[in-house]
PDB file of C-alpha atoms and ligand atoms in Angstrom:
ATOM      1  CA  MET A 976      88.623  39.417  53.315  1.00 90.00           C
ATOM      2  CA  ASN A 977      88.576  43.219  53.648  1.00 97.00           C
ATOM      3  CA  ILE A 978      89.931  44.028  57.132  1.00 98.00           C
ATOM      4  CA  LEU A 979      90.198  47.257  59.158  1.00 98.00           C
ATOM      5  CA  ILE A 980      92.132  47.710  62.401  1.00 98.00           C
ATOM      6  CA  ALA A 981      90.646  50.466  64.565  1.00 98.00           C
ATOM      7  CA  PHE A 982      92.808  51.256  67.572  1.00 98.00           C
ATOM      8  CA  TYR A 983      93.425  53.791  70.306  1.00 98.00           C
ATOM      9  CA  SER A 984      96.849  54.226  71.881  1.00 98.00           C
ATOM     10  CA  ARG A 985      97.978  56.790  74.443  1.00 96.00           C
ATOM     11  CA  THR A 986     101.655  55.874  74.775  1.00 95.00           C
ATOM     12  CA  GLY A 987     102.361  53.774  71.675  1.00 97.00           C
ATOM     13  CA  ASN A 988     102.140  50.117  72.744  1.00 98.00           C
ATOM     14  CA  THR A 989      98.779  49.436  71.114  1.00 98.00           C
ATOM     15  CA  LYS A 990      99.838  51.431  68.051  1.00 98.00           C
ATOM     16  CA  LYS A 991     102.962  49.295  67.695  1.00 98.00           C
ATOM     17  CA  ILE A 992     100.906  46.071  67.809  1.00 98.00           C
ATOM     18  CA  SER A 993      98.355  47.552  65.383  1.00 98.00           C
ATOM     19  CA  LYS A 994     101.071  48.305  62.850  1.00 98.00           C
ATOM     20  CA  LEU A 995     102.533  44.806  63.131  1.00 98.00           C
ATOM     21  CA  ILE A 996      99.102  43.224  62.593  1.00 98.00           C
ATOM     22  CA  SER A 997      98.351  45.618  59.753  1.00 98.00           C
ATOM     23  CA  ASN A 998     101.674  44.779  58.045  1.00 97.00           C
ATOM     24  CA  SER A 999     101.085  41.032  58.395  1.00 96.00           C
ATOM     25  CA  LEU A1000      97.525  41.185  57.103  1.00 97.00           C
ATOM     26  CA  ASN A1001      98.287  43.929  54.603  1.00 97.00           C
ATOM     27  CA  CYS A1002      95.182  45.752  55.789  1.00 97.00           C
ATOM     28  CA  GLU A1003      94.131  49.316  56.529  1.00 97.00           C
ATOM     29  CA  TYR A1004      94.001  50.911  59.946  1.00 97.00           C
ATOM     30  CA  GLU A1005      92.193  53.786  61.613  1.00 98.00           C
ATOM     31  CA  GLU A1006      93.832  55.508  64.561  1.00 98.00           C
ATOM     32  CA  ILE A1007      91.219  56.736  67.029  1.00 98.00           C
ATOM     33  CA  ILE A1008      92.351  59.975  68.669  1.00 98.00           C
ATOM     34  CA  ASP A1009      90.963  61.042  72.042  1.00 97.00           C
ATOM     35  CA  LEU A1010      90.437  64.799  71.839  1.00 97.00           C
ATOM     36  CA  LYS A1011      90.519  65.112  75.654  1.00 94.00           C
ATOM     37  CA  LYS A1012      93.909  65.870  77.210  1.00 90.00           C
ATOM     38  CA  ARG A1013      95.323  62.577  78.505  1.00 93.00           C
ATOM     39  CA  THR A1014      98.917  63.505  79.352  1.00 90.00           C
ATOM     40  CA  GLY A1015     100.589  63.787  82.756  1.00 88.00           C
ATOM     41  CA  PHE A1016      99.987  61.876  85.960  1.00 84.00           C
ATOM     42  CA  ILE A1017      96.851  63.590  87.274  1.00 84.00           C
ATOM     43  CA  ILE A1018      94.953  63.792  83.984  1.00 78.00           C
ATOM     44  CA  GLY A1019      96.758  61.130  81.990  1.00 83.00           C
ATOM     45  CA  PHE A1020      96.653  58.468  84.627  1.00 88.00           C
ATOM     46  CA  LEU A1021      94.239  59.201  87.469  1.00 93.00           C
ATOM     47  CA  LYS A1022      91.456  60.970  85.555  1.00 94.00           C
ATOM     48  CA  SER A1023      91.742  58.620  82.569  1.00 95.00           C
ATOM     49  CA  GLY A1024      91.542  55.579  84.818  1.00 95.00           C
ATOM     50  CA  TYR A1025      88.512  57.070  86.559  1.00 96.00           C
ATOM     51  CA  ASP A1026      86.834  57.800  83.194  1.00 97.00           C
ATOM     52  CA  ALA A1027      87.409  54.198  82.094  1.00 97.00           C
ATOM     53  CA  THR A1028      86.037  52.744  85.349  1.00 96.00           C
ATOM     54  CA  ARG A1029      82.921  54.879  85.104  1.00 97.00           C
ATOM     55  CA  ASN A1030      82.307  53.765  81.481  1.00 97.00           C
ATOM     56  CA  LYS A1031      82.711  57.334  80.261  1.00 97.00           C
ATOM     57  CA  SER A1032      82.615  58.280  76.589  1.00 98.00           C
ATOM     58  CA  THR A1033      84.851  61.000  75.189  1.00 98.00           C
ATOM     59  CA  SER A1034      85.282  63.187  72.104  1.00 98.00           C
ATOM     60  CA  ILE A1035      87.158  61.464  69.311  1.00 98.00           C
ATOM     61  CA  ASN A1036      88.471  62.546  65.919  1.00 98.00           C
ATOM     62  CA  GLU A1037      86.380  62.249  62.795  1.00 97.00           C
ATOM     63  CA  ILE A1038      86.566  58.701  61.490  1.00 96.00           C
ATOM     64  CA  LYS A1039      88.072  58.426  58.001  1.00 97.00           C
ATOM     65  CA  LYS A1040      87.308  54.795  57.114  1.00 97.00           C
ATOM     66  CA  ASP A1041      83.712  53.598  56.940  1.00 98.00           C
ATOM     67  CA  PRO A1042      83.495  50.306  58.924  1.00 98.00           C
ATOM     68  CA  MET A1043      80.560  49.295  56.726  1.00 97.00           C
ATOM     69  CA  ILE A1044      82.817  48.402  53.791  1.00 98.00           C
ATOM     70  CA  PHE A1045      84.961  45.980  55.822  1.00 98.00           C
ATOM     71  CA  ASP A1046      84.235  42.277  56.434  1.00 97.00           C
ATOM     72  CA  LEU A1047      86.154  42.284  59.708  1.00 98.00           C
ATOM     73  CA  ILE A1048      86.953  45.077  62.172  1.00 98.00           C
ATOM     74  CA  ILE A1049      89.828  44.403  64.579  1.00 98.00           C
ATOM     75  CA  LEU A1050      89.481  46.637  67.641  1.00 99.00           C
ATOM     76  CA  GLY A1051      92.612  47.415  69.681  1.00 98.00           C
ATOM     77  CA  THR A1052      92.744  49.220  73.024  1.00 98.00           C
ATOM     78  CA  PRO A1053      94.986  49.585  76.051  1.00 98.00           C
ATOM     79  CA  ILE A1054      93.444  48.367  79.321  1.00 98.00           C
ATOM     80  CA  TRP A1055      92.659  51.172  81.748  1.00 97.00           C
ATOM     81  CA  ASN A1056      91.491  50.189  85.236  1.00 97.00           C
ATOM     82  CA  LYS A1057      90.534  46.738  83.900  1.00 97.00           C
ATOM     83  CA  SER A1058      88.280  48.408  81.306  1.00 98.00           C
ATOM     84  CA  MET A1059      88.347  49.576  77.706  1.00 98.00           C
ATOM     85  CA  THR A1060      89.430  53.165  77.105  1.00 98.00           C
ATOM     86  CA  PRO A1061      86.810  55.911  76.679  1.00 98.00           C
ATOM     87  CA  ALA A1062      88.037  56.412  73.085  1.00 98.00           C
ATOM     88  CA  MET A1063      87.385  52.749  72.216  1.00 98.00           C
ATOM     89  CA  ARG A1064      84.002  52.858  73.982  1.00 98.00           C
ATOM     90  CA  THR A1065      83.032  55.920  71.947  1.00 98.00           C
ATOM     91  CA  TYR A1066      84.224  54.410  68.658  1.00 98.00           C
ATOM     92  CA  ILE A1067      82.239  51.208  69.269  1.00 98.00           C
ATOM     93  CA  ALA A1068      79.091  53.072  70.347  1.00 98.00           C
ATOM     94  CA  ASN A1069      79.232  55.278  67.237  1.00 98.00           C
ATOM     95  CA  ASN A1070      79.974  52.515  64.733  1.00 98.00           C
ATOM     96  CA  LYS A1071      78.763  49.136  66.005  1.00 98.00           C
ATOM     97  CA  SER A1072      75.731  49.034  63.715  1.00 98.00           C
ATOM     98  CA  LYS A1073      78.234  48.790  60.831  1.00 98.00           C
ATOM     99  CA  PHE A1074      80.279  45.876  62.206  1.00 98.00           C
ATOM    100  CA  LYS A1075      79.920  42.496  60.476  1.00 98.00           C
ATOM    101  CA  LYS A1076      82.639  40.433  62.165  1.00 98.00           C
ATOM    102  CA  ILE A1077      84.891  41.648  64.957  1.00 98.00           C
ATOM    103  CA  ALA A1078      88.110  40.628  66.727  1.00 98.00           C
ATOM    104  CA  PHE A1079      89.783  42.271  69.728  1.00 98.00           C
ATOM    105  CA  PHE A1080      93.282  42.865  70.988  1.00 98.00           C
ATOM    106  CA  CYS A1081      94.604  44.782  73.941  1.00 98.00           C
ATOM    107  CA  THR A1082      97.898  45.802  75.508  1.00 98.00           C
ATOM    108  CA  GLU A1083      98.122  45.926  79.278  1.00 98.00           C
ATOM    109  CA  GLY A1084     100.293  45.748  82.350  1.00 98.00           C
ATOM    110  CA  GLY A1085      98.834  42.318  83.047  1.00 95.00           C
ATOM    111  CA  LYS A1086      95.301  42.599  84.417  1.00 96.00           C
ATOM    112  CA  GLY A1087      91.847  43.125  82.998  1.00 97.00           C
ATOM    113  CA  GLY A1088      92.022  41.903  79.406  1.00 97.00           C
ATOM    114  CA  ILE A1089      89.420  39.135  79.639  1.00 97.00           C
ATOM    115  CA  LYS A1090      86.920  41.275  81.553  1.00 97.00           C
ATOM    116  CA  THR A1091      87.436  44.090  79.051  1.00 98.00           C
ATOM    117  CA  PHE A1092      86.865  41.793  76.069  1.00 98.00           C
ATOM    118  CA  GLU A1093      83.578  40.705  77.661  1.00 98.00           C
ATOM    119  CA  SER A1094      82.363  44.281  78.014  1.00 98.00           C
ATOM    120  CA  MET A1095      83.512  45.125  74.477  1.00 98.00           C
ATOM    121  CA  ALA A1096      81.524  42.152  73.127  1.00 98.00           C
ATOM    122  CA  ASN A1097      78.476  43.264  75.148  1.00 98.00           C
ATOM    123  CA  LEU A1098      78.757  46.774  73.774  1.00 98.00           C
ATOM    124  CA  CYS A1099      79.196  45.513  70.188  1.00 98.00           C
ATOM    125  CA  ASP A1100      76.271  43.083  70.562  1.00 97.00           C
ATOM    126  CA  ILE A1101      78.335  40.385  68.792  1.00 97.00           C
ATOM    127  CA  GLU A1102      81.081  38.007  69.900  1.00 98.00           C
ATOM    128  CA  PRO A1103      84.647  38.412  68.603  1.00 98.00           C
ATOM    129  CA  ILE A1104      85.968  35.674  66.305  1.00 97.00           C
ATOM    130  CA  SER A1105      89.352  35.928  68.021  1.00 98.00           C
ATOM    131  CA  THR A1106      91.093  37.855  70.818  1.00 98.00           C
ATOM    132  CA  LEU A1107      94.678  38.723  71.685  1.00 98.00           C
ATOM    133  CA  GLU A1108      96.063  40.008  75.005  1.00 98.00           C
ATOM    134  CA  ILE A1109      99.623  41.327  75.074  1.00 98.00           C
ATOM    135  CA  THR A1110     101.452  42.621  78.140  1.00 98.00           C
ATOM    136  CA  LYS A1111     104.067  45.381  78.161  1.00 97.00           C
ATOM    137  CA  LYS A1112     106.561  42.804  79.423  1.00 98.00           C
ATOM    138  CA  GLU A1113     105.861  40.517  76.465  1.00 98.00           C
ATOM    139  CA  ILE A1114     106.519  43.416  74.106  1.00 97.00           C
ATOM    140  CA  GLN A1115     109.799  44.223  75.899  1.00 96.00           C
ATOM    141  CA  LYS A1116     110.913  40.589  75.701  1.00 97.00           C
ATOM    142  CA  GLY A1117     109.826  40.189  72.073  1.00 95.00           C
ATOM    143  CA  TYR A1118     107.212  37.519  72.824  1.00 96.00           C
ATOM    144  CA  HIS A1119     104.493  39.561  71.129  1.00 97.00           C
ATOM    145  CA  LEU A1120     105.481  38.457  67.628  1.00 97.00           C
ATOM    146  CA  GLU A1121     104.566  34.818  68.161  1.00 97.00           C
ATOM    147  CA  LYS A1122     101.268  35.770  69.815  1.00 97.00           C
ATOM    148  CA  ILE A1123     100.429  38.050  66.888  1.00 98.00           C
ATOM    149  CA  ASN A1124     101.152  35.205  64.442  1.00 97.00           C
ATOM    150  CA  THR A1125      98.809  32.866  66.317  1.00 97.00           C
ATOM    151  CA  PHE A1126      96.104  35.551  66.352  1.00 98.00           C
ATOM    152  CA  ILE A1127      96.473  36.100  62.615  1.00 97.00           C
ATOM    153  CA  GLN A1128      96.307  32.374  61.867  1.00 96.00           C
ATOM    154  CA  GLU A1129      93.107  32.183  63.934  1.00 96.00           C
ATOM    155  CA  LEU A1130      91.596  35.100  62.026  1.00 95.00           C
ATOM    156  CA  LYS A1131      92.476  33.543  58.691  1.00 92.00           C
ATOM    157  CA  SER A1132      90.920  30.220  59.653  1.00 92.00           C
ATOM    158  CA  LYS A1133      87.524  31.807  60.498  1.00 84.00           C
TER     159      LYS A1133
HETATM  160  C1  LIG B 314      94.976  55.163  83.302  1.00 54.35           C
HETATM  161  C2  LIG B 314      95.642  53.845  83.104  1.00 54.35           C
HETATM  162  C3  LIG B 314      95.104  52.711  83.700  1.00 54.35           C
HETATM  163  C4  LIG B 314      95.679  51.458  83.488  1.00 54.35           C
HETATM  164  N1  LIG B 314      95.078  50.354  84.033  1.00 54.35           N
HETATM  165  C5  LIG B 314      95.579  49.123  83.757  1.00 54.35           C
HETATM  166  C6  LIG B 314      94.910  47.940  84.243  1.00 54.35           C
HETATM  167  O1  LIG B 314      93.871  47.963  84.881  1.00 54.35           O
HETATM  168  N2  LIG B 314      95.476  46.746  83.952  1.00 54.35           N
HETATM  169  C7  LIG B 314      96.627  46.633  83.239  1.00 54.35           C
HETATM  170  O2  LIG B 314      97.071  45.503  83.010  1.00 54.35           O
HETATM  171  N3  LIG B 314      97.264  47.728  82.736  1.00 54.35           N
HETATM  172  C8  LIG B 314      96.773  48.966  82.973  1.00 54.35           C
HETATM  173  N4  LIG B 314      97.401  50.074  82.475  1.00 54.35           N
HETATM  174  C9  LIG B 314      98.589  49.908  81.622  1.00 54.35           C
HETATM  175  C10 LIG B 314      98.262  49.997  80.131  1.00 54.35           C
HETATM  176  O3  LIG B 314      97.182  49.148  79.779  1.00 54.35           O
HETATM  177  C11 LIG B 314      99.470  49.598  79.275  1.00 54.35           C
HETATM  178  O4  LIG B 314     100.579  50.375  79.619  1.00 54.35           O
HETATM  179  C12 LIG B 314      99.172  49.705  77.784  1.00 54.35           C
HETATM  180  O5  LIG B 314     100.098  48.952  77.066  1.00 54.35           O
HETATM  181  C13 LIG B 314      99.229  51.141  77.298  1.00 54.35           C
HETATM  182  O6  LIG B 314      98.930  51.160  75.931  1.00 54.35           O
HETATM  183  P1  LIG B 314      99.309  52.379  74.981  1.00 54.35           P
HETATM  184  O7  LIG B 314     100.816  52.536  75.033  1.00 54.35           O
HETATM  185  O8  LIG B 314      98.840  51.950  73.645  1.00 54.35           O
HETATM  186  O9  LIG B 314      98.625  53.596  75.476  1.00 54.35           O
HETATM  187  C14 LIG B 314      96.849  51.340  82.681  1.00 54.35           C
HETATM  188  C15 LIG B 314      97.401  52.492  82.122  1.00 54.35           C
HETATM  189  C16 LIG B 314      96.805  53.734  82.311  1.00 54.35           C
HETATM  190  C17 LIG B 314      97.391  54.964  81.661  1.00 54.35           C
END
């Protein structure tokens, strides 16, 4: 199966998980870059959270890998205000017509993953074959590795 991981990460947690999944599956990845400034407390946190809550799109980098040629797209996003990030929303809106199968993962403080996966599935117009929610605490304690393994086994079985 030809697999692509498409992820957005502001502070590195989602990127770290993306790389671990990509190494395990030996698959390609596309890093989605938000071209809006997202650093600092006011813009990075408050404005970004507001943008996510209001279902805002944003400007993203030019995509290098055509989702059309992949059998499965794994979409990874941090949770912002119990929502997907504007960068992930924009990527999905621009590319969903090319998705065949999808799976989701997120990193989060601890709240909003399930609700976010529901809105991502609605936006994609198809259901994910598997999902994975990882908290910052789980990453710190090293529990993420086992969860990633389970996720990968699920993907391989479908
Ligand atoms: C603007 C903003 C809003 C956030 N809102 C939530 C939230 O609603 N629920 C939650 O569990 N974590 C929330 N977080 C925490 C992030 O989801 C978490 O730190 C994530 O791992 C960051 O991923 P990254 O390092 O890939 O950017 C928020 C973080 C930011 C910056």
